[in-house]
Coordinates of C-alpha atoms and ligand atoms in Angstrom, one line a residue:
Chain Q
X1 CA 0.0 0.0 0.0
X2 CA 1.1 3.3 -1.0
X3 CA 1.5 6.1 1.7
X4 CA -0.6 8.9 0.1
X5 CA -3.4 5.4 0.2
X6 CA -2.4 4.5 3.7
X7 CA -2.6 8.2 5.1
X8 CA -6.7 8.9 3.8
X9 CA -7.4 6.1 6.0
X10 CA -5.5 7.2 9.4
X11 CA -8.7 8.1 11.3
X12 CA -10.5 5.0 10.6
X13 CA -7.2 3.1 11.5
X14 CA -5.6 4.5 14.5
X15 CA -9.4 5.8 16.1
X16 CA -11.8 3.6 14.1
X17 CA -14.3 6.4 13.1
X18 CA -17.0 5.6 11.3
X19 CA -20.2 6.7 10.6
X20 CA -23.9 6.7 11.6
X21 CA -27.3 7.2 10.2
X22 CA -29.3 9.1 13.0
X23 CA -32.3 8.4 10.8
X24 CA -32.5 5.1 11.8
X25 CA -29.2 4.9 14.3
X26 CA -27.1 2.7 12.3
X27 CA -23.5 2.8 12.9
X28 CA -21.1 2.4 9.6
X29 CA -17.8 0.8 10.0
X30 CA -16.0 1.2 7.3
X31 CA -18.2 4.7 7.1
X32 CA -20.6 5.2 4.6
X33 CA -21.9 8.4 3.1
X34 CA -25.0 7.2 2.5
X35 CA -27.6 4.2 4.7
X36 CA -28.8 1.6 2.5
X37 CA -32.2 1.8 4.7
X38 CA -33.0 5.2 4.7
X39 CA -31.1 6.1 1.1
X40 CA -32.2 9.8 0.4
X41 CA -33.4 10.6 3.9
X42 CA -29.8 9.5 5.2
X43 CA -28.8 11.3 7.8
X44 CA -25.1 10.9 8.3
X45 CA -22.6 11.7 10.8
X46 CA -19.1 10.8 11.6
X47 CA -18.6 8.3 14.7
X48 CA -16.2 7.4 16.9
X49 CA -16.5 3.6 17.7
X50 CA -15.5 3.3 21.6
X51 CA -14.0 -0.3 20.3
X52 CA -15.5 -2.8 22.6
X53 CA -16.9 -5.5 20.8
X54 CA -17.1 -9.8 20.7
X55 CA -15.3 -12.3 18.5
X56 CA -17.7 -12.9 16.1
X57 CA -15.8 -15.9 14.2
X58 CA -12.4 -16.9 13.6
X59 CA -9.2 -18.4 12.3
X60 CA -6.6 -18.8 12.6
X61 CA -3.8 -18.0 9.7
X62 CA -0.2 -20.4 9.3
X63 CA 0.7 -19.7 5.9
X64 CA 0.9 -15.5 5.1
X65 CA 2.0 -13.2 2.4
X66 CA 5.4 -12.4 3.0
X67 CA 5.0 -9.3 4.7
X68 CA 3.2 -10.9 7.8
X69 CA 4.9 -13.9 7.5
X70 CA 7.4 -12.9 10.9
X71 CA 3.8 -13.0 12.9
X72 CA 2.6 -16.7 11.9
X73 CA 0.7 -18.3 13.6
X74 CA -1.7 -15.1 14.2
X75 CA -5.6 -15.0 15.0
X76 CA -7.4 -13.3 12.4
X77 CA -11.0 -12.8 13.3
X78 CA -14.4 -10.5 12.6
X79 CA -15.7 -8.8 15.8
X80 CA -18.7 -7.4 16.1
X81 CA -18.6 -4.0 17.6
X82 CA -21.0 -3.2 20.5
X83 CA -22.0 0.1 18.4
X84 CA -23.1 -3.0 15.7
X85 CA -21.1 -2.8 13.1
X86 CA -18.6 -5.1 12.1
X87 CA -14.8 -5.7 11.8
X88 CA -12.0 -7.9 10.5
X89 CA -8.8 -7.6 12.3
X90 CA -6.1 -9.7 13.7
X91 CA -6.0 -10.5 18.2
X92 CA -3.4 -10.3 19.2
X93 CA -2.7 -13.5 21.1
X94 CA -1.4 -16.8 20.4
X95 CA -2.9 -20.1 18.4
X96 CA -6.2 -21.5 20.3
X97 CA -6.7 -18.6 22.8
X98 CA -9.1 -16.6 21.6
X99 CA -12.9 -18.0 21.2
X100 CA -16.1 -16.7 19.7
X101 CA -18.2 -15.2 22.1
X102 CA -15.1 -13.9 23.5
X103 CA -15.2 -10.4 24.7
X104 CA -12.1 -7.8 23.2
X105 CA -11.0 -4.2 22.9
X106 CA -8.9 -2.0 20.3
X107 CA -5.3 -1.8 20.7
X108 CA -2.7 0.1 19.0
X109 CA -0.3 -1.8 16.9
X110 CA 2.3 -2.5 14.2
X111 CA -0.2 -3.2 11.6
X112 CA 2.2 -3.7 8.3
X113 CA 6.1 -2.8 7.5
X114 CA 7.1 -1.8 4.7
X115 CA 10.3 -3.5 4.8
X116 CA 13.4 -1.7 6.3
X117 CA 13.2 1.4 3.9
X118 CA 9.1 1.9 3.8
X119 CA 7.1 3.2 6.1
X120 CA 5.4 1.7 9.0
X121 CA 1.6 1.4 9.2
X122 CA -0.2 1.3 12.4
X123 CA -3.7 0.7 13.3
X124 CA -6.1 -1.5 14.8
X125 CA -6.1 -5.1 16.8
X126 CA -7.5 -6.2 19.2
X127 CA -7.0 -8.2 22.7
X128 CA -9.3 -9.6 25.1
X129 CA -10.5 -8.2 28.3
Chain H
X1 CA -0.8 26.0 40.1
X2 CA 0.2 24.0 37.1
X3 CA 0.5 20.2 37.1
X4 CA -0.6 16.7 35.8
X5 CA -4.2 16.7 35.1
X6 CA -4.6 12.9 34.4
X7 CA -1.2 10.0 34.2
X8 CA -1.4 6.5 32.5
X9 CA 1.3 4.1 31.9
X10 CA 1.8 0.8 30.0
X11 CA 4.5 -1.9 29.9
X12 CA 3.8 -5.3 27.1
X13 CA 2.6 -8.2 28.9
X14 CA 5.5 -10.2 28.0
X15 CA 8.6 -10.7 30.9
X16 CA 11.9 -13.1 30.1
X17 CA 13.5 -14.0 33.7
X18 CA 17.2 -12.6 34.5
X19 CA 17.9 -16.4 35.3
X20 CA 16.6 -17.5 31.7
X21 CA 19.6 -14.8 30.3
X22 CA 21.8 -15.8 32.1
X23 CA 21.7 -19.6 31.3
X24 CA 21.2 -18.6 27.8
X25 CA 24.7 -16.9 27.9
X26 CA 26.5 -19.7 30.6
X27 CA 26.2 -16.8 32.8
X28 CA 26.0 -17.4 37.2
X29 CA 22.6 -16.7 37.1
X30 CA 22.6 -15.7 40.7
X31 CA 25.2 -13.1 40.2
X32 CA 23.5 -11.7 37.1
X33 CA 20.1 -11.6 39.4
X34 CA 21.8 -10.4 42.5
X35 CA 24.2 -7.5 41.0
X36 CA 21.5 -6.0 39.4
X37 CA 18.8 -6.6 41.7
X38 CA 16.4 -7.7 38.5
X39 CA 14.1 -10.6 38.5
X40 CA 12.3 -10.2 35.1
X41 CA 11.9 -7.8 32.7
X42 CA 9.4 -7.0 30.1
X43 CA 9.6 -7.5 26.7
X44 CA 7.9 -6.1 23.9
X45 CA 5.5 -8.2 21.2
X46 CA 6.2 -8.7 17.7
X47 CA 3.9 -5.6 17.0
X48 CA 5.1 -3.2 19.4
X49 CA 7.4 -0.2 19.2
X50 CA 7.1 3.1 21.1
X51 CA 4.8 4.7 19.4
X52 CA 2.5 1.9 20.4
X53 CA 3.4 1.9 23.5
X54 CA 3.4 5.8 23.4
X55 CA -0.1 5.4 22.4
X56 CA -1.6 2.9 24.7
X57 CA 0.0 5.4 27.7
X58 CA -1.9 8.1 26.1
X59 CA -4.9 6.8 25.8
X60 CA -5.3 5.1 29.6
X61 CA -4.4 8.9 30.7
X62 CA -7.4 10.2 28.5
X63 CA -9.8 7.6 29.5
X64 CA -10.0 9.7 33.3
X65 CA -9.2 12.7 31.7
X66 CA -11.5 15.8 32.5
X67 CA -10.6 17.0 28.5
X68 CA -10.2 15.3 25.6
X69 CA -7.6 14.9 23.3
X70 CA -8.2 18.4 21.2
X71 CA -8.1 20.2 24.5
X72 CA -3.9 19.1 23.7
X73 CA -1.9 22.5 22.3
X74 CA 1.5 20.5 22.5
X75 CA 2.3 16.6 22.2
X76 CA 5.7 15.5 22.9
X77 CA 7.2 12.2 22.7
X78 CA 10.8 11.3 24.7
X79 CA 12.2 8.5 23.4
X80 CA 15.4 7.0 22.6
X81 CA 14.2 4.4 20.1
X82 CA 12.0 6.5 18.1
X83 CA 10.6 3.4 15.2
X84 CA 11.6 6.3 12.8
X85 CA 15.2 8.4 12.1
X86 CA 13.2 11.2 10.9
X87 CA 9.8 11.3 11.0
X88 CA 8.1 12.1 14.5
X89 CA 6.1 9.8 17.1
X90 CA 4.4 13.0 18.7
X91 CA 2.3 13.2 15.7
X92 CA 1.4 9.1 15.4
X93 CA 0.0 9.9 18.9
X94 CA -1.2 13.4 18.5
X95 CA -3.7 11.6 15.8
X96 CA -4.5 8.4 17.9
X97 CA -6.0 10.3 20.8
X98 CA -8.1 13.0 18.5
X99 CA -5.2 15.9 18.9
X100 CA -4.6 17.3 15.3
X101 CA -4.4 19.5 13.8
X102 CA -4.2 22.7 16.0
X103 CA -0.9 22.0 17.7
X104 CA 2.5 21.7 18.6
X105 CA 4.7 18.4 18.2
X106 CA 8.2 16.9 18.5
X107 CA 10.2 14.2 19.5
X108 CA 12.5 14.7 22.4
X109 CA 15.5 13.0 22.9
X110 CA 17.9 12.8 26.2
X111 CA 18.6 9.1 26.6
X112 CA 16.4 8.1 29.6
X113 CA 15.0 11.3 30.6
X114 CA 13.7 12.7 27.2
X115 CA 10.0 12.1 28.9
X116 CA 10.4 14.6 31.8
X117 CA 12.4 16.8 29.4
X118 CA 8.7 17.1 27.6
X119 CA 6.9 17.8 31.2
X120 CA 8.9 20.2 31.7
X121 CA 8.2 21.6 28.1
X122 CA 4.5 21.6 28.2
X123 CA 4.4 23.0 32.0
X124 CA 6.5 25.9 30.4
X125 CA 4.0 26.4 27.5
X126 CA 0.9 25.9 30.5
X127 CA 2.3 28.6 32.5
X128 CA 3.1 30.5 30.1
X129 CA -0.6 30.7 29.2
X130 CA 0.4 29.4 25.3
X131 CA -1.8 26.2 25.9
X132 CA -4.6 24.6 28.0
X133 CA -2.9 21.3 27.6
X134 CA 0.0 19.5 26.8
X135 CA 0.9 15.4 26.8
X136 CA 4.1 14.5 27.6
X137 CA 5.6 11.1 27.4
X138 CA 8.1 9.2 27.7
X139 CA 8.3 5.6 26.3
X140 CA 11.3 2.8 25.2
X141 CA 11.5 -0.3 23.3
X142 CA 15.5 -0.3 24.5
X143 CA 18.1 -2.6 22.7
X144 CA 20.8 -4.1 24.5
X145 CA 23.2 -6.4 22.1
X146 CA 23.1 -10.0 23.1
X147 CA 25.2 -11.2 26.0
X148 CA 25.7 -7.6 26.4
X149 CA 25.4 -6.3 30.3
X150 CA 22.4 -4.2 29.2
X151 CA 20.8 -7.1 27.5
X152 CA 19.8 -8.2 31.3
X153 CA 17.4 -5.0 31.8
X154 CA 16.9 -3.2 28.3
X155 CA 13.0 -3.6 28.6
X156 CA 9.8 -1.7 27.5
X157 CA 7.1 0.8 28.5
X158 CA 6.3 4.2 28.7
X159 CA 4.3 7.0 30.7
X160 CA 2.0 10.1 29.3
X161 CA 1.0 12.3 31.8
X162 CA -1.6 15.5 30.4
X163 CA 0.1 18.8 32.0
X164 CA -2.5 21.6 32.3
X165 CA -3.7 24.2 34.8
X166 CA -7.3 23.2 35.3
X167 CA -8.4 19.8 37.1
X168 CA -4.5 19.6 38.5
X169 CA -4.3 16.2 40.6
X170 CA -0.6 16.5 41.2
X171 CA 0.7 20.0 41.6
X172 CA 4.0 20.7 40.2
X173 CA 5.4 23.0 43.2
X174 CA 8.9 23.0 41.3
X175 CA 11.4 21.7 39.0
X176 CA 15.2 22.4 38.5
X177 CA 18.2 20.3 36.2
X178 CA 21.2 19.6 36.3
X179 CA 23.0 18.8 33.3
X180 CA 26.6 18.4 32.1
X181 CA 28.0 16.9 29.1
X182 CA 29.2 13.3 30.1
X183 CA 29.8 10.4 27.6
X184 CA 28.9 7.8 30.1
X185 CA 26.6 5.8 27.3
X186 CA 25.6 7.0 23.8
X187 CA 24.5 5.3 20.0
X188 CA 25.9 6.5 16.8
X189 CA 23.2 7.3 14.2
X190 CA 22.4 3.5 12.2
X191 CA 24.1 1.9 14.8
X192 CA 21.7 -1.0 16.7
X193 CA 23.4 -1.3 20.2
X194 CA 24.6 1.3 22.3
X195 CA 28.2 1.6 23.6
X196 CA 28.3 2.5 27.4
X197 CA 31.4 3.6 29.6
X198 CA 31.0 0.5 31.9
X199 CA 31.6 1.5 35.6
X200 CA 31.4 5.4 34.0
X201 CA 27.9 5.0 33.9
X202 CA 27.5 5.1 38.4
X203 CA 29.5 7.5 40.2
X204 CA 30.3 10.2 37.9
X205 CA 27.0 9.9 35.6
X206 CA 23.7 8.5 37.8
X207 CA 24.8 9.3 41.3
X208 CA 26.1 12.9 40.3
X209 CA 23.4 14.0 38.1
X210 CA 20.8 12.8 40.3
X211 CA 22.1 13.8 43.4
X212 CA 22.7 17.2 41.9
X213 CA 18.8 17.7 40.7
X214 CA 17.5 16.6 44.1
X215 CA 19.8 18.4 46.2
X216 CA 19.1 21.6 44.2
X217 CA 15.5 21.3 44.1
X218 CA 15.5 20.8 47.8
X219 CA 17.3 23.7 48.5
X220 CA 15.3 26.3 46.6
X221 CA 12.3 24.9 48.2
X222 CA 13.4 24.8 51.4
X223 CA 12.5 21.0 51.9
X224 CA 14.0 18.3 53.1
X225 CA 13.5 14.0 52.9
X226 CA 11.2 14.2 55.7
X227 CA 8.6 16.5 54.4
X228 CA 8.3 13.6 51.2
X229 CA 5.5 10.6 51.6
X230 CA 6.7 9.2 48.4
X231 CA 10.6 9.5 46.5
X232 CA 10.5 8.0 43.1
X233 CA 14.1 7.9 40.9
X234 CA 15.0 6.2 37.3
X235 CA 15.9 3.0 38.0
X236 CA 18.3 1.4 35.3
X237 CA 18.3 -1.5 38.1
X238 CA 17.0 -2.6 41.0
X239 CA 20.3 -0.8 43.0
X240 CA 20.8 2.6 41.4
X241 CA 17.8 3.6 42.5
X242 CA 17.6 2.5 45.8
X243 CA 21.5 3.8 46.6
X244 CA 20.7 7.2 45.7
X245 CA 17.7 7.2 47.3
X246 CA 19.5 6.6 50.5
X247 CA 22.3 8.5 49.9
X248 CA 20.2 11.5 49.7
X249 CA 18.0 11.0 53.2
X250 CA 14.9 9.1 51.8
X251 CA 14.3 5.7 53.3
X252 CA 12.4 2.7 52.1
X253 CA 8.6 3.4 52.7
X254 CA 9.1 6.1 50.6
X255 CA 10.9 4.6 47.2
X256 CA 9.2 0.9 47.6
X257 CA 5.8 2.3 45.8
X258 CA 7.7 3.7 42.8
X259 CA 10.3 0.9 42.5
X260 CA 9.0 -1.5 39.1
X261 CA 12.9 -2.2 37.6
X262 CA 13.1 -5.6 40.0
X263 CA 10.1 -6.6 37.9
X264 CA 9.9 -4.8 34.9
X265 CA 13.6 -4.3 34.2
X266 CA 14.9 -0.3 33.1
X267 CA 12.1 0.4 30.6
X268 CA 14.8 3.8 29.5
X269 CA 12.4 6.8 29.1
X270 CA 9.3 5.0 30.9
X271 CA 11.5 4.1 34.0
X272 CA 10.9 7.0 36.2
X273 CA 7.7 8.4 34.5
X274 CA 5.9 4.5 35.1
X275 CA 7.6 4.7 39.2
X276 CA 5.5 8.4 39.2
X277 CA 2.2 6.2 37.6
X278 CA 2.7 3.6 40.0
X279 CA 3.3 6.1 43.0
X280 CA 0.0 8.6 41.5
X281 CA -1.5 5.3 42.0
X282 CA -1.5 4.8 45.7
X283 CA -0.5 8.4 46.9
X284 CA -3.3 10.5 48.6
X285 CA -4.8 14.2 48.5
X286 CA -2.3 16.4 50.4
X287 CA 0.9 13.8 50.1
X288 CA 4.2 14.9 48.4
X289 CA 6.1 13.1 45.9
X290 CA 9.8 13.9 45.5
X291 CA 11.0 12.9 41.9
X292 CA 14.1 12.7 39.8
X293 CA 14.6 11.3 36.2
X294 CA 18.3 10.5 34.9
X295 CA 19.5 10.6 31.0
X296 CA 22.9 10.2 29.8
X297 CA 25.2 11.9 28.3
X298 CA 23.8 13.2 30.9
X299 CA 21.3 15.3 33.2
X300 CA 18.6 14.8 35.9
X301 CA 15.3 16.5 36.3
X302 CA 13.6 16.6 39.8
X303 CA 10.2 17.8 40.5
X304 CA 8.3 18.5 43.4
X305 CA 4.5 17.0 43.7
X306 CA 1.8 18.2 46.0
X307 CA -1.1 15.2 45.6
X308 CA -5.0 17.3 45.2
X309 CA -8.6 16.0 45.6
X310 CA -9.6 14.9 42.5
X311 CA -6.8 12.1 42.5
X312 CA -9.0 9.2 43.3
X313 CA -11.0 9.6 39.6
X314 CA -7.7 9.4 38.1
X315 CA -6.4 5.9 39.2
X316 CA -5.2 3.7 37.1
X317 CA -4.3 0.2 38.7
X318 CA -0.8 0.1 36.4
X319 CA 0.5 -2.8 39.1
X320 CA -2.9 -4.8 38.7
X321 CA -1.8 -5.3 34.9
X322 CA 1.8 -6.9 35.9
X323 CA -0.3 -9.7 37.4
X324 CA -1.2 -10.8 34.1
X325 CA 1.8 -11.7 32.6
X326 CA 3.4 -14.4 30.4
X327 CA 7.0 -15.9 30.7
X328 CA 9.0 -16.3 28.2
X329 CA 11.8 -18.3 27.4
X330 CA 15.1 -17.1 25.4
X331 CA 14.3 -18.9 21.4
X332 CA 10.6 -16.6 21.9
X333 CA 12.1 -13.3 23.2
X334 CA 14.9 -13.6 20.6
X335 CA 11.7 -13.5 18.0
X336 CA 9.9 -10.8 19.7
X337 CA 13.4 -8.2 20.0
X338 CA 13.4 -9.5 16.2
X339 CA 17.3 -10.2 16.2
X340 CA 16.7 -13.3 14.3
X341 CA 17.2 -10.8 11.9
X342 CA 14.8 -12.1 8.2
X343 CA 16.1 -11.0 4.7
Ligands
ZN1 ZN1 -30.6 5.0 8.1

C-alpha cells in the first residue's frame, strides 16, 4: 500500500471512526456516506466507535503473504462492535486462545512494515478483556 | 498551580526471567540476578514499538481525563528508540488520541529522561498561558546487544501524563536540572546497540546527576526528605535507584511504591515516569512526591509534587496489569526483540 493510500485512512485506522445514520441509528464501520435503509433521507454523521466488541468468528492464519509472515501463527478474526457494526482484524494472542463469544477491545499496533526502507503502518487489533 | 491533570502508563505483557539470560549466555545466574537486583523484565510483542506503546500510555491517561484529546496544544514524545530516524512519534500519537491539527509536536531526545524533558516543556507552554494542555511522554523499546550487560534489563514501556492548569491532581510546586556533558553511554546514528562507559555509567554519571537535581530542588524549596511521603528515581536496576535514594535522606517506605525495575527491568524513558504512575496510584490528597529522572550523556530532572482532591478519579491500577503476565523463554524473546534478523 502506497503512503498517500495508507494516510486517507489514518482516522479510521488508528481511532476507528466511522459513521452513523441518526435516521434510523445505524452505525457504519468502514463509514458510509449514505444508509442503504433510509437512502435519500440519510442522515449521516461521523462516529467514533469506543472499540469494545465480541469475536464474532475466527481463524486462525499459518501460511501468510510475506510481509506478515514474521507473525505466523496469528488470530485473524471478525468482531462485532457493541456500536453494531462489524470488523476484520487480527488479536493479538497466540494459536487456540481466543474464542467466539469472546469479549475484546482496540489496541494500538504495528499493523504492516514496509520493509526496512518503507514506512510503518499502524492501526487497529484487538486483545481480550 | 500547574501540574498533571490525568497520568497513565503501559508496559507489554511479555517478561523473560534474568535467570533464563543468564543460562542462555552460561552466565551465574545468581550473580547476574543479584548484582543487578532484577528478576524479570518486560519484553515487547512482535507488533510493538514506542509509538505503540506511546499510544496505549496516552490513551489510559485520556480515559480519566476531564478533556479530551483536542483540549492538547503540544504533544511530545521522549524517546530514545523512536521506530523512525526522521519522522516524528508525537504526531502518530497526537492523531491516535483525537489531537490534530491545531498544535504543537516533537520528539525529544535525552537518553532516559527525554520524557520529563517534555513535562517540563509543556508546563512551560501551560504557564506561560500558550496552551490549556500538553501530553508528555516518555516511552522505550530499549536494545541491548546480546550477551551484552544491558541485555539483562533493556526492557519496555512508557508513561503520558496530560500537563494543564485546570483539574490539576498533582501540583507541580517546582522543577530544577542539572545537566553536564558526560559520555557515560551513547548510539551512533544506524548503529543498533549502544556503547556504554561501563563503571562510567554510576559515580560520575547516575549518582552525580541525580544527586545534583534533588539536592538543588530541595534547596530552593526549602524542603528536606522528611517533608516527602513518596521519593521516586530512574531506575536502570534494581540498586541505582535505591542507593541514591539513601544516599540523599529518603528511606524505604518512601521509594518501595515507585520501584518497578526488579520486575519490569529499566524500561529507558518509561523508568521514572511509570515509578511516578505507579506512585499517583497509591499516593493521597495532600501527600508529596519527591521525583528525579536520569538521561545520559547526561542530566537529571527533579520535580516537586503536591497530591490534590480529584486524585482518586484518576487511578489507574498500572501494578494490577503486571499480574497478568506471560514468561518467556530465550528462542521466543529472541523473535519478539526480532534479532533473528529475516532477509
Ligand atoms: Zn438510516
Amino acid at each position: 500500500m502506497t503512503a498517500p493510500r495508507f494516510w486517507r485512512k489514518i482516522n479510521q485506522r488508528y481511532r476507528l471512526v466511522g459513521t452513523e445514520c441518526r435516521t434510523c441509528d445505524t452505525a457504519f464501520f468502514p463509514p458510509r456516506d449514505l444508509c442503504p435503509e433510509c437512502r435519500r433521507e440519510s442522515d449521516i454523521a461521523e462516529k467514533a466507535f469506543s472499540g469494545e466488541g465480541e469475536v464474532v468468528t475466527k481463524t486462525v492464519v499459518h501460511d501468510a503473504i510475506s510481509d506478515y509472515d514474521a507473525e505466523t501463527p496469528y488470530t485473524l478474526a471478525v468482531v462485532e462492535l457493541d456500536e453494531g457494526a462489524r470488523i476484520t482484524a487480527q488479536v493479538v494472542e497466540g494459536d487456540g486462545e481466543v474464542d467466539v463469544g469472546d469479549r475484546v477491545e482496540a489496541c494500538f499496533r504495528r499493523v504492516r512494515d514496509e520493509g526496512e526502507e518503507g514506512i510503518v503502518q499502524y492501526g487497529t487489533k484487538f486483545e481480550r478483556v | 498551580m500547574a501540574g498533571i491533570v490525568s497520568y497513565g502508563g503501559y508496559v507489554p505483557r511479555y517478561r523473560i526471567r534474568t535467570r533464563e539470560i543468564a543460562e542462555m549466555w552460561g552466565e551465574d545466574a545468581d550473580a547476574m540476578e543479584g548484582g543487578l537486583r532484577v528478576e524479570s523484565k518486560s519484553v515487547p510483542d512482535e507488533d510493538e514499538d514506542t509509538a505503540t506503546i506511546s499510544v496505549e500510555a496516552a490513551r489510559t491517561a485520556f480515559e480519566n481525563a476531564p478533556v479530551e484529546g483536542d483540549a492538547l496544544g503540544a504533544v511530545y514524545v521522549g524517546s530514545e528508540s523512536h521506530p523512525y530516524a526522521v519522522k516524528p512519534t508525537a504526531t502518530i500519537v497526537a492523531a491516535s488520541v483525537g489531537a490534530t491539527p491545531l498544535m504543537t509536536a516533537a520528539d525529544l531526545e535525552f537518553a532516559c529522561k527525554a520524557g520529563t524533558a517534555g513535562v517540563q516543556a509543556a508546563l512551560g507552554l501551560v504557564e506561560a498561558g500558550r496552551i490549556d494542555y500538553g501530553l508528555a511522554i516518555g516511552a522505550d523499546v530499549s536494545q541491548g546487544a546480546p550477551g551484552d550487560a544491558l541485555e539483562y534489563s533493556a526492557a519496555a514501556g512508557g508513561a503520558a501524563f496530560v500537563i494543564g492548569d485546570e483539574g490539576v491532581v498533582a501540583e507541580i510546586e517546582d522543577t530544577t536540572s542539572y545537566t553536564s556533558d558526560t559520555p557515560d553511554f551513547w548510539r551512533r546514528e544506524g548503529e543498533r546497540y549502544p556503547q556504554h562507559g561501563e563503571r562510567f555509567t554510576g559515580k560520575p554519571a547516575y549518582f552525580k546527576h541525580t544527586e545534583g537535581a534533588s539536592k538543588a530542588l530541595m534547596e530552593r524549596l526549602g524542603t528536606s526528605p522528611d517533608d516527602y511521603d513518596y521519593a521516586v528515581f530512574h531506575q536502570p536496576n534494581g540498586k541505582f535507584p535505591v542507593r541514591v535514594a539513601q544516599s540523599l535522606g529518603f528511606d524505604e517506605e518512601q521509594y518501595e511504591t515507585g520501584l518497578l525495575s526488579p520486575k519490569i527491568g529499566n524500561t529507558y524513558s518509561g523508568a521514572s515516569p511509570l515509578g511516578l504512575v505507579a506512585t499517583l496510584d497509591e499516593a493521597e490528597t495532600g501527600d508529596r512526591i519527591f521525583f528525579a529522572s536520569f538521561g545520559s550523556g547526561a542530566g537529571s530532572d527533579a520535580f516537586s509534587f503536591s497530591v490534590k482532591d480529584g486524585i482518586d478519579e484518576r487511578r489507574t491500577g498500572l501494578k494490577e496489569t503486571f499480574e497478568d503476565v506471560e514468561y518467556i523463554d530465550y528462542a521466543q524473546y529472541a523473535k519478539h526483540k526480532g534479532k533473528i534478523r529475516r532477509d
